[in-house]
XYZ file of C-alpha atoms in Angstrom:
572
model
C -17.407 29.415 52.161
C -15.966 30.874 49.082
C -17.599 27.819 46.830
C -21.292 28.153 48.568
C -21.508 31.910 47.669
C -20.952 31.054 43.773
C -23.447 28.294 44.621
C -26.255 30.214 45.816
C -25.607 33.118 43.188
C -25.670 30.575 40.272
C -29.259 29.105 41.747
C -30.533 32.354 42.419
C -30.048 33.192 38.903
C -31.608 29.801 37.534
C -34.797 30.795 39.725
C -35.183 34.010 38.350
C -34.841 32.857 34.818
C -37.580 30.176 35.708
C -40.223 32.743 36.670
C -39.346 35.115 33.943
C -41.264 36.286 30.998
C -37.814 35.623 28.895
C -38.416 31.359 29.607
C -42.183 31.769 28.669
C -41.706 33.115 25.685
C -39.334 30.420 24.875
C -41.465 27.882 25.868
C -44.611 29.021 23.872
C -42.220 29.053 20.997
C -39.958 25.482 20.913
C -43.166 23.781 22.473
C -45.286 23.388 19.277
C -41.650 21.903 17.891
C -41.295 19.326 20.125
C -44.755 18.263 19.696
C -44.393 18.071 16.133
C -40.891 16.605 16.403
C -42.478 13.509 18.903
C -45.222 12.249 16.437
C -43.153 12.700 13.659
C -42.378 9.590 11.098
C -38.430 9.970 12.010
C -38.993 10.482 15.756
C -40.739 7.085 15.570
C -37.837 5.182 12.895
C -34.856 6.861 14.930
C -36.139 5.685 18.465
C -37.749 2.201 17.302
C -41.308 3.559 18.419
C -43.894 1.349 16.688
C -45.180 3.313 13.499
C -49.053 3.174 11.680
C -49.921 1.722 8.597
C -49.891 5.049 6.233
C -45.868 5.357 7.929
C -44.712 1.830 6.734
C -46.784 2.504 3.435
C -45.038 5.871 3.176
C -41.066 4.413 3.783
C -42.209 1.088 1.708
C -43.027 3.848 -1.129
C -39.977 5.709 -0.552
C -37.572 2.692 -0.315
C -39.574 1.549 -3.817
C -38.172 5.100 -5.689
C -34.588 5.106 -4.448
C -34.500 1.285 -5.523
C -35.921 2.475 -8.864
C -33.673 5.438 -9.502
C -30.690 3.287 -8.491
C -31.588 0.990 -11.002
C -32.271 3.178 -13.862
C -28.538 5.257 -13.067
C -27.088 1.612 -12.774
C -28.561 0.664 -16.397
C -27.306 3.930 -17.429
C -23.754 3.244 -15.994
C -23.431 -0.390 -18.189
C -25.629 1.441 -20.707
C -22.841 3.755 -21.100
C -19.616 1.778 -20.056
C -21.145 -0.708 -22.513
C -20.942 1.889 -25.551
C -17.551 2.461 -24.661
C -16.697 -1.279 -25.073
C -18.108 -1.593 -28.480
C -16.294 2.167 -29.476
C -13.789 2.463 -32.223
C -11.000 3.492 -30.043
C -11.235 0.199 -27.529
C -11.870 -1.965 -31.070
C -8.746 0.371 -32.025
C -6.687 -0.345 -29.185
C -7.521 -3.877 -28.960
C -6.086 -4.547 -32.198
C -3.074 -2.728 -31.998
C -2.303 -4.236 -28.495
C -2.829 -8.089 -29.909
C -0.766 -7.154 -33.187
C 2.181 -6.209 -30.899
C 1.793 -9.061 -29.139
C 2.020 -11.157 -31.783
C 5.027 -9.241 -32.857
C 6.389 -9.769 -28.961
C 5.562 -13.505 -28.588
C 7.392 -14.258 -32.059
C 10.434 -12.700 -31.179
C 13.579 -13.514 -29.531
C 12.860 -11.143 -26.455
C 9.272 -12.366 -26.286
C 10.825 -16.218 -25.946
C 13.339 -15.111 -23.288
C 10.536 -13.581 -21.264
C 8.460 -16.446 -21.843
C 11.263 -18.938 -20.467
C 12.302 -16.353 -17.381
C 9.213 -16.654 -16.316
C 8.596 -20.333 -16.845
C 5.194 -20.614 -18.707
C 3.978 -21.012 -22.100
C 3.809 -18.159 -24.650
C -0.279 -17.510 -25.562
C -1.864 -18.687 -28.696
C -2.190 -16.281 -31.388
C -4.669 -13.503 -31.232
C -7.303 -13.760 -33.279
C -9.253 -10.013 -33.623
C -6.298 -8.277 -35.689
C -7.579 -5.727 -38.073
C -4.236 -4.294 -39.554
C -6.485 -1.211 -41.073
C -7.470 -0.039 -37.437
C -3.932 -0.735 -36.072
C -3.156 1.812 -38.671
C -5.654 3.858 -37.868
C -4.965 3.696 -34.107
C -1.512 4.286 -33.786
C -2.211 7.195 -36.697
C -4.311 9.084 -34.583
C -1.803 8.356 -31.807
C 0.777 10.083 -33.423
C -1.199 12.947 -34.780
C -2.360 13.968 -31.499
C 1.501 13.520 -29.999
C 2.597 15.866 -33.103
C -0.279 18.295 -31.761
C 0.957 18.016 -28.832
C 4.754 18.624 -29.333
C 3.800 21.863 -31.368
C 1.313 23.249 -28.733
C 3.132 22.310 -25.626
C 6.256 22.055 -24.341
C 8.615 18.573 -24.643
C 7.784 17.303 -21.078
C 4.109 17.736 -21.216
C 4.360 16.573 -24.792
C 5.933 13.343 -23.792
C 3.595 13.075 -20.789
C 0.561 13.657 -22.966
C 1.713 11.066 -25.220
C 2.400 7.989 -22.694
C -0.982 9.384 -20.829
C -2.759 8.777 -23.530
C -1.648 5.221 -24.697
C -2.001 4.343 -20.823
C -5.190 5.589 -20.576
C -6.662 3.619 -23.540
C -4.675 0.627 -22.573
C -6.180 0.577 -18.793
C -10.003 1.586 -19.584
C -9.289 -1.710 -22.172
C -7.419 -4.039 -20.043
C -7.628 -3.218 -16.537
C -5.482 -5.562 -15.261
C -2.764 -3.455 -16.936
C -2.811 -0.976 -14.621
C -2.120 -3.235 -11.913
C 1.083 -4.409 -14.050
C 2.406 -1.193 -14.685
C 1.869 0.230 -10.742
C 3.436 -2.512 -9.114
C 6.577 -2.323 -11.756
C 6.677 1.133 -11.491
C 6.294 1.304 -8.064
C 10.272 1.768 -7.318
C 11.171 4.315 -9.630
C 8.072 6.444 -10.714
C 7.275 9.459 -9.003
C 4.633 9.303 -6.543
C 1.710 11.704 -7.976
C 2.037 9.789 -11.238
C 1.614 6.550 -9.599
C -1.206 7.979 -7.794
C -2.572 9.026 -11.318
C -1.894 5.782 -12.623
C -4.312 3.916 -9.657
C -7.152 6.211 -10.072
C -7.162 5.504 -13.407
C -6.828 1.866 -13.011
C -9.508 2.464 -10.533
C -12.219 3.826 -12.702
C -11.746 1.092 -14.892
C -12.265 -1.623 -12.437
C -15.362 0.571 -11.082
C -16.615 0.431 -14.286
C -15.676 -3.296 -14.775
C -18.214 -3.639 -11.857
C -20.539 -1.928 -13.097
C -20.762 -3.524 -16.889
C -20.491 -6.825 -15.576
C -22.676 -7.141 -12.226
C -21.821 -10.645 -12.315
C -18.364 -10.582 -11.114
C -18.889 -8.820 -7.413
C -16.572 -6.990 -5.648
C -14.229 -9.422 -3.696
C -12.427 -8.689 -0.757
C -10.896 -11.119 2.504
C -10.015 -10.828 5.964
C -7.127 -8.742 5.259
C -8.711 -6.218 3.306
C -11.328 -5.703 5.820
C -8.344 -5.158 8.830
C -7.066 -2.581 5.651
C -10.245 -0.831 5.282
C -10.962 -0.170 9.426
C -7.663 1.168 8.874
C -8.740 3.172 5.791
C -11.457 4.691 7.766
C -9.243 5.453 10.665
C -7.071 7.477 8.698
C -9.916 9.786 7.113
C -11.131 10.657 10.717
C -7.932 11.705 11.812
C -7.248 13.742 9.208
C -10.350 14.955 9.525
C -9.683 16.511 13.463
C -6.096 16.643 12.667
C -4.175 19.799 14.028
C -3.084 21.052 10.507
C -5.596 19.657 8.535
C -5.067 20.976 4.867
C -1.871 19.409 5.138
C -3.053 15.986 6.524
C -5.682 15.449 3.988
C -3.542 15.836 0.965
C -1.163 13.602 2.552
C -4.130 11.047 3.903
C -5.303 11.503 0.221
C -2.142 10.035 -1.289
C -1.898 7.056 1.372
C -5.737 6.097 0.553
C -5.102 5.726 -2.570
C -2.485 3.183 -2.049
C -3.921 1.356 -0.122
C -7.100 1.078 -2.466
C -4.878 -0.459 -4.546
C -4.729 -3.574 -2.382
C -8.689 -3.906 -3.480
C -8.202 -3.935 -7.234
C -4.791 -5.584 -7.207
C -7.010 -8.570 -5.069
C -10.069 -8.083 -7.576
C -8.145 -7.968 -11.163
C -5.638 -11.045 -10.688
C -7.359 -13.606 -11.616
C -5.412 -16.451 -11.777
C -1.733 -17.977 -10.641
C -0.418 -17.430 -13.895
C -0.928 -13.569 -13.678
C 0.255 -13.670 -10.261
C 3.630 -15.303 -10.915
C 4.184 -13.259 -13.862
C 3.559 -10.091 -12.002
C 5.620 -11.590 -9.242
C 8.471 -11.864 -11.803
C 8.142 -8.540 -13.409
C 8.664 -7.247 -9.788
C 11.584 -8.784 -9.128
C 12.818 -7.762 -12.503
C 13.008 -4.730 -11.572
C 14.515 -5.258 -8.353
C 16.933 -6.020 -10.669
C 17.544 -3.024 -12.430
C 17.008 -0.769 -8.811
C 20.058 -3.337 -7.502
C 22.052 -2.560 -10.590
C 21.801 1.465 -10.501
C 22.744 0.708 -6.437
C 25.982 -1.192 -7.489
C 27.202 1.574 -9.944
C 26.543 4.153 -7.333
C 28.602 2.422 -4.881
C 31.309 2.748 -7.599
C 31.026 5.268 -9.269
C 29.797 7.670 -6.454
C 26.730 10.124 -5.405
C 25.817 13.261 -5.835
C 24.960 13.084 -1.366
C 28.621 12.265 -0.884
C 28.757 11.571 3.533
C 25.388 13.063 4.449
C 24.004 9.960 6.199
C 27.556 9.277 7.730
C 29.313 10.263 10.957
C 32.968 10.886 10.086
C 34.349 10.635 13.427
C 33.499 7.314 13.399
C 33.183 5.821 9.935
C 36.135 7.760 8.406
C 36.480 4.864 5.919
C 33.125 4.966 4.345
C 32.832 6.761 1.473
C 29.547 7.073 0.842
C 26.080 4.654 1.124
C 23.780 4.103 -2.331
C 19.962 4.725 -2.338
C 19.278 3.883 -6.000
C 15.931 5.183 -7.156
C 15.122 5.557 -3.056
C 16.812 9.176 -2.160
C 17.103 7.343 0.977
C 19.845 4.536 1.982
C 17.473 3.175 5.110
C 14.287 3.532 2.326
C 16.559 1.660 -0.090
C 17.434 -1.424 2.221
C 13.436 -1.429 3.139
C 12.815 -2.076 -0.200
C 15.347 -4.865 -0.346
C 14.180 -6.626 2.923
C 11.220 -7.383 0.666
C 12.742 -8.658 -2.185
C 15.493 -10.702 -1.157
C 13.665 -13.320 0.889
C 11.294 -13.615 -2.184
C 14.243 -13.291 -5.163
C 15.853 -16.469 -3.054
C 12.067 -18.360 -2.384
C 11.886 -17.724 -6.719
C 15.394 -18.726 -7.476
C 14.772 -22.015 -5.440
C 11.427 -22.319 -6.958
C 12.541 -22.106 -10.476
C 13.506 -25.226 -12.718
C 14.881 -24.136 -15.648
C 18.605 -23.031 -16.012
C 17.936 -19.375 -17.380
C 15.271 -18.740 -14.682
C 17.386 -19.859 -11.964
C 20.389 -18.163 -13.442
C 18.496 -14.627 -13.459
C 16.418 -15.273 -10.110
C 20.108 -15.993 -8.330
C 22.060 -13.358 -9.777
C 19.095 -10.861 -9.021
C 19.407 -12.583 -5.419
C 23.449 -11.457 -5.162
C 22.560 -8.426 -6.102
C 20.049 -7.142 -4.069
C 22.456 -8.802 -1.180
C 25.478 -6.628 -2.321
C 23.125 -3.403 -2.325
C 21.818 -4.519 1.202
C 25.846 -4.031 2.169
C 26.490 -0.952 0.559
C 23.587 0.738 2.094
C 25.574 0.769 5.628
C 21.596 0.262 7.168
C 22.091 -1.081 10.547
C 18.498 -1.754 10.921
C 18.185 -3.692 7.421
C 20.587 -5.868 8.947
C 19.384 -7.107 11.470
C 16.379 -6.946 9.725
C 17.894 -9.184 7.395
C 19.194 -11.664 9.492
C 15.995 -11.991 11.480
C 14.407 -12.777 8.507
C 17.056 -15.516 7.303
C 16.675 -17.226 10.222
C 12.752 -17.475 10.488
C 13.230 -18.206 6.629
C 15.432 -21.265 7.546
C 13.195 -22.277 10.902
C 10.324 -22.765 8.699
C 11.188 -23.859 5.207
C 14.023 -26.041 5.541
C 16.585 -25.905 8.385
C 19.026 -27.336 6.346
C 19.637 -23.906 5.857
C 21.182 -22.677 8.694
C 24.200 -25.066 7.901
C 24.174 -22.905 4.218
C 23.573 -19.565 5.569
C 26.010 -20.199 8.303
C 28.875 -21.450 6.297
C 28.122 -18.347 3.804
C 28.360 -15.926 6.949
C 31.445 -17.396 8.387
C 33.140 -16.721 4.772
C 31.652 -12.590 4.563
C 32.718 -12.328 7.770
C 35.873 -13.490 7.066
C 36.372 -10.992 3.649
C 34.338 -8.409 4.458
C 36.001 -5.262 4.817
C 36.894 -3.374 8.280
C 34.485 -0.731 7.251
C 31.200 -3.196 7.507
C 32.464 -4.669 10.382
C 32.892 -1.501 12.280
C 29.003 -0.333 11.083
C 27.580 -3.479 12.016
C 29.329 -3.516 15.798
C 28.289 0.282 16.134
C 24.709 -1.088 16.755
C 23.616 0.341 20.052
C 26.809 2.717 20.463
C 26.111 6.403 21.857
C 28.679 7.301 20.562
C 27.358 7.440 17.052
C 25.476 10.732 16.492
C 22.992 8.880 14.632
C 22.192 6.356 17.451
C 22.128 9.564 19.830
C 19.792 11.614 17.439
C 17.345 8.535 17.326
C 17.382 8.108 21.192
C 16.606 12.286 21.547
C 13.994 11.702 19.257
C 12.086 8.776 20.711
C 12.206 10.444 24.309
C 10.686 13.540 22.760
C 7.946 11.516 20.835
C 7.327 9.396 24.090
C 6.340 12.893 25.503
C 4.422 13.806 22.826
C 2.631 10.686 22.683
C 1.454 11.023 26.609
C -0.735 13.797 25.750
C -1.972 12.498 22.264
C -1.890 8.800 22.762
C -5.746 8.714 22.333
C -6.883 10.998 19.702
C -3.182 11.558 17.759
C -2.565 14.584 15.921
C -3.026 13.478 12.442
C -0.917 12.212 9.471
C 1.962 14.379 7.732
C 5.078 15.911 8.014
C 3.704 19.326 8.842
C 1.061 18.058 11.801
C 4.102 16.492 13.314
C 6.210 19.596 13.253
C 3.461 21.618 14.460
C 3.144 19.764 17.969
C 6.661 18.032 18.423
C 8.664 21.226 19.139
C 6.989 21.628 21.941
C 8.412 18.395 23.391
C 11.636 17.921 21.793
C 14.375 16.579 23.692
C 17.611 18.538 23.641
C 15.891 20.631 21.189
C 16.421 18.184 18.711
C 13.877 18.530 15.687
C 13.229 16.089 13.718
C 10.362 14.965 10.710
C 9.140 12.063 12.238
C 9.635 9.843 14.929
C 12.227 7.180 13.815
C 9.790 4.670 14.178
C 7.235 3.464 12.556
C 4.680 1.957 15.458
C 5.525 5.196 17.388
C 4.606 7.619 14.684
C 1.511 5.613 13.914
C 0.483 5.911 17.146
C 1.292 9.872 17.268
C -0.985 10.538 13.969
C -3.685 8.169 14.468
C -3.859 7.428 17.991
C -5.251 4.551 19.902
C -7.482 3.237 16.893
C -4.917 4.079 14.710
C -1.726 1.266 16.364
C -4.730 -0.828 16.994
C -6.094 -1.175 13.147
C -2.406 -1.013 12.052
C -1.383 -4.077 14.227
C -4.521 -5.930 13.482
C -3.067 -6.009 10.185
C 0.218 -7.052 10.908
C -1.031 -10.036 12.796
C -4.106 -10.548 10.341
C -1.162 -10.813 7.910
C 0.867 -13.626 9.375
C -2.201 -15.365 10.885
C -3.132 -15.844 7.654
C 0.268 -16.823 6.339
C 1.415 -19.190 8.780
C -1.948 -21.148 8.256
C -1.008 -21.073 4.465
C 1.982 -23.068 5.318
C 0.061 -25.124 7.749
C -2.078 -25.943 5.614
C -0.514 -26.412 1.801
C 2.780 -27.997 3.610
C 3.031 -30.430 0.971
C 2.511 -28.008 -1.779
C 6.042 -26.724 -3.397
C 4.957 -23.450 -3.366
C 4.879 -23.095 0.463
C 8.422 -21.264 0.141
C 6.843 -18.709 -1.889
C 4.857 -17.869 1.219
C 7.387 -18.306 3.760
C 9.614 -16.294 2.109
C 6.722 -13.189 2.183
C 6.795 -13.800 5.818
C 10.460 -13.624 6.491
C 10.390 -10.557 4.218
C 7.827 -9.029 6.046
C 9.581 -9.760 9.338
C 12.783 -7.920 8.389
C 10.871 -5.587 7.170
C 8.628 -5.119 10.425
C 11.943 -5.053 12.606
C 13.820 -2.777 10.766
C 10.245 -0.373 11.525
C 11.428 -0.301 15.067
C 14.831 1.938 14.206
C 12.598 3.987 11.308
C 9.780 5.323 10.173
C 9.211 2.790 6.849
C 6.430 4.876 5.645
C 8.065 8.182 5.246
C 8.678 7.759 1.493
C 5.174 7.366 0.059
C 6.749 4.400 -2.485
C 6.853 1.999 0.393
C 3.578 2.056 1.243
C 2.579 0.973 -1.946
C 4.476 -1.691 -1.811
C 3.711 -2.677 1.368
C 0.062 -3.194 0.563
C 1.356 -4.293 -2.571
C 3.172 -7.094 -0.788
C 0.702 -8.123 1.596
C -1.812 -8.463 -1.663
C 1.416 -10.802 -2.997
C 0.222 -13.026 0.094
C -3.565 -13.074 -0.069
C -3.304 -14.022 -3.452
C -1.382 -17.011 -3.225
C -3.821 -17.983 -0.331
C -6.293 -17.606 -2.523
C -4.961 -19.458 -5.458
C -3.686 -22.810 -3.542
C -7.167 -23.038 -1.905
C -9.031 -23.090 -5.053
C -6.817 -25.475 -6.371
C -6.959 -27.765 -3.530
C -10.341 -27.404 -3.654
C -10.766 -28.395 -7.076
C -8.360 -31.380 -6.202
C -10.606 -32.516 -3.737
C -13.605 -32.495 -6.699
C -11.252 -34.473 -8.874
C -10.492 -37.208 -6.429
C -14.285 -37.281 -5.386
């Protein structure tokens, strides 16, 4: 009775409105609109109506100009990026970079490198004009001095290396790419994401001065860029959205860097020497790791529960701030530093490669990660399953012996797995109930990327009134900032990933260089796993590397099919 009343007021109103002057007047006024509006030239584009002869001559006109000014800005662009080629400072910096390379390739470092890496030092460079070496590194210098009087010492410094950097990258590209991916462990993350929009720009203008070589991108970095576009519109709509954007802004970028990483390798022997460099510096993480486990750190217990592990004193991070971030990064790298070490053939290679490979095992220990672990040994096994099960005999002799001399303090971590008792394993259960409440009333649109989006919403739903950053997880948080579209795009490019990888090693079976490839996809596996117990994107570092490393994979794809394909030529 109550619902037919509001009924019959609301349709009594509508009927006085439609006799009223008020609707005439409206009428009289949008009328001539919508008349105008339905024989317009969009009205009949937008809703596929057939349109007359002067229309199609009209858009064919139209079309014609924005082809023509598109043109003319593009002949500008090479016009421009051109003159910059043929400038003093890139003739400058392109003799000072092949004198020092000279220098490098003559000496005793430059020989070591050479033979660590396993391929031939380069010819001579010819274009070496010692009077604009001078010249270059004289102006260098002057504007450093400049510098160092004007400024203060750090933005001195930082003007300095800018500068070099920046004429080195416009010059050489593929120099930025060398200097990301090394740096990718230790610098911080706003200069990296300097570093890539530099490197950027000059692959864009790359493009642009030589339209011959297109833009090339694969199946991957299509899954990447649905992804890509996922992540804008959430931030977009996201619930603190100042916040998200500066952090979507930073997570773009690295993952644009899978596109010019793909684009500026060229060939295997840049790939393996970038591949080297990278593990080089696993190196020198692994090393700072070891002395911190010795020496001590400045975080003392913090990621410890005393009650329980009394007899730790302490877990290493390196460059990481983070021990879980830390064994992340070595889930990558070990798998790999093992797939080079067998891969190598000379002694000093395989010398390096395997000490680099105990190394990054010992650090794996000392950072107490439960979740690397397992990781770890997930990705052993699937290592040994599909490269050589020989293996397993190895690997399981080597773990009967650490089982047998490691200490009671590694054993009594890696049986706490699971225990309740732990207030870390507690913490992380709180957490994930919480999120899984969350996640109910977000689970299509999310609630956008960042720290401070995720703070905003999850106190509302916390379990135990436990607070926390993120969600412990890295599928679970994914799905909590992005949504539906957001786990969906992500997964696609997990499984895009080892699609593509396991038909690599399908497929080049007989090729030697099929353990490079396995060993990305036991890394990535660990890697993947240890994502369940934690969020592996937290620290901005790893995502570049992750992208980094998935690049790693398309690139070897790439290279063994064009050489199989140009076997196939030869033997036609």
């Amino acid at each position: 009775m109550h619902d037919s009343l509001i009924l019959g007021f609301f349709l009594r109103i509508a009927a006085i409105y439609q006799q009223s002057g008020i609707k005439h007047l409206i009428d009289r006024i949008f009328d001539p609109l919508k008349k105008k509006w339905n024989d317009s030239f969009l009205y009949h584009l937008l809703f596929l109506k057939k349109a007359s002869d002067q229309e199609c001559r009209l858009l064919s006109s139209f079309v014609h100009i924005i082809n023509r000014i598109i043109r003319w800005l593009s002949k500008k662009l090479q016009a421009f990026f051109g003159l910059f080629s043929n400038s003093a400072i890139t003739y400058g910096t392109r003799s000072t970079v092949n004198y020092l390379a000279n220098l490098f390739h003559k000496s005793f470092f430059g020989k070591l490198f050479y033979r660590y890496m396993e391929l031939k030092i380069p010819e001579g460079y010819s274009s070496v004009n010692k009077k604009a070496v001078l010249y270059t590194i004289g102006a260098w210098f002057l504007v450093s001095l400049l510098g160092a009087v004007l400024l203060p010492l750090k933005y001195a410094v930082l003007l300095s290396g800018g500068i070099v950097f920046a004429a080195l990258v416009f010059v050489y590209p593929v120099f930025g790419v060398f200097t990301v991916v090394v740096g990718s462990a230790f610098l911080p993350t706003m200069a990296l994401v300097g570093m890539i929009l530099l490197t950027i720009v000059s692959f864009v203008a790359r493009l642009i001065k030589q339209p011959k070589k297109p833009l090339k991108i694969d199946l991957l970095g299509i899954a990447i860029g649905v992804f890509f576009v996922v992540i804008v519109i959430s931030s977009l709509f996201s619930y603190e959205r100042t916040e998200s954007l500066k952090v979507a802004a930073v997570v773009l970028v690295f993952m644009a860097f899978y596109v010019v990483l793909y684009n500026l390798i060229e060939n295997k022997r840049q790939l393996k020497a970038l591949i080297s460099l990278f593990l080089l510096t696993g190196l020198g993480i692994a090393l700072i790791g070891i002395y911190q486990n010795f020496a001590g750190t400045s975080a003392g217990n913090v990621w410890i529960d005393q009650d329980m592990f009394s007899d730790i004193q302490g877990r290493v991070y390196s460059t990481f701030d983070n021990p879980n971030v830390f064994g992340e990064y070595l889930l990558l790298l070990i798998p790999l530093s093992f797939a080079w070490f067998v891969h190598m053939k000379k002694p000093l290679a395989k010398s390096i490669t395997l000490m680099n490979t105990l190394f990054l095992c010992l650090c794996m220990i000392f950072t107490y990660s439960r979740g690397c672990w397992l990781g770890l040994i997930f990705a052993v096994v699937l290592f040994t399953a599909f490269y050589n099960k020989h293996y397993f005999v190895l690997f399981g002799i080597v773990g009967v012996v650490a089982v047998m001399f490691l200490p009671d303090s590694i054993i009594n971590r890696f049986t706490s797995i699971g225990n309740l008792e732990d207030s870390s394993s507690l913490y992380r259960l709180f957490i994930y109930l919480g999120s899984i409440g969350l996640l109910k009333h977000f689970w299509f649109s999310g609630i956008g990327p960042g720290t401070p989006a995720f703070n905003r919403i999850y106190p509302y739903y916390s379990y135990s009134t436990i607070l926390a950053p993120h969600s412990h997880n890295l599928y679970l948080q994914t799905f909590i900032e992005y949504g539906l579209a957001g786990i969906v795009s992500f997964l696609a490019i997990c499984c895009v990933f080892f699609q593509r990888a396991f038909h690599t090693v399908k497929e080049y079976g007989e090729n030697k260089e099929k353990i490079i490839v396995v060993a990305m996809i036991a890394g990535m596996t660990g890697y993947l796993i240890q994502s369940v117990f934690d969020y592996t994107f937290y620290n901005y570092r790893m995502i570049l590397i992750f992208y980094t490393y998935l690049c790693f994979s398309s690139l070897y794809r790439k290279f063994l099919l064009i050489e199989k394909e140009q076997t196939n030529a030869e033997s036609i």
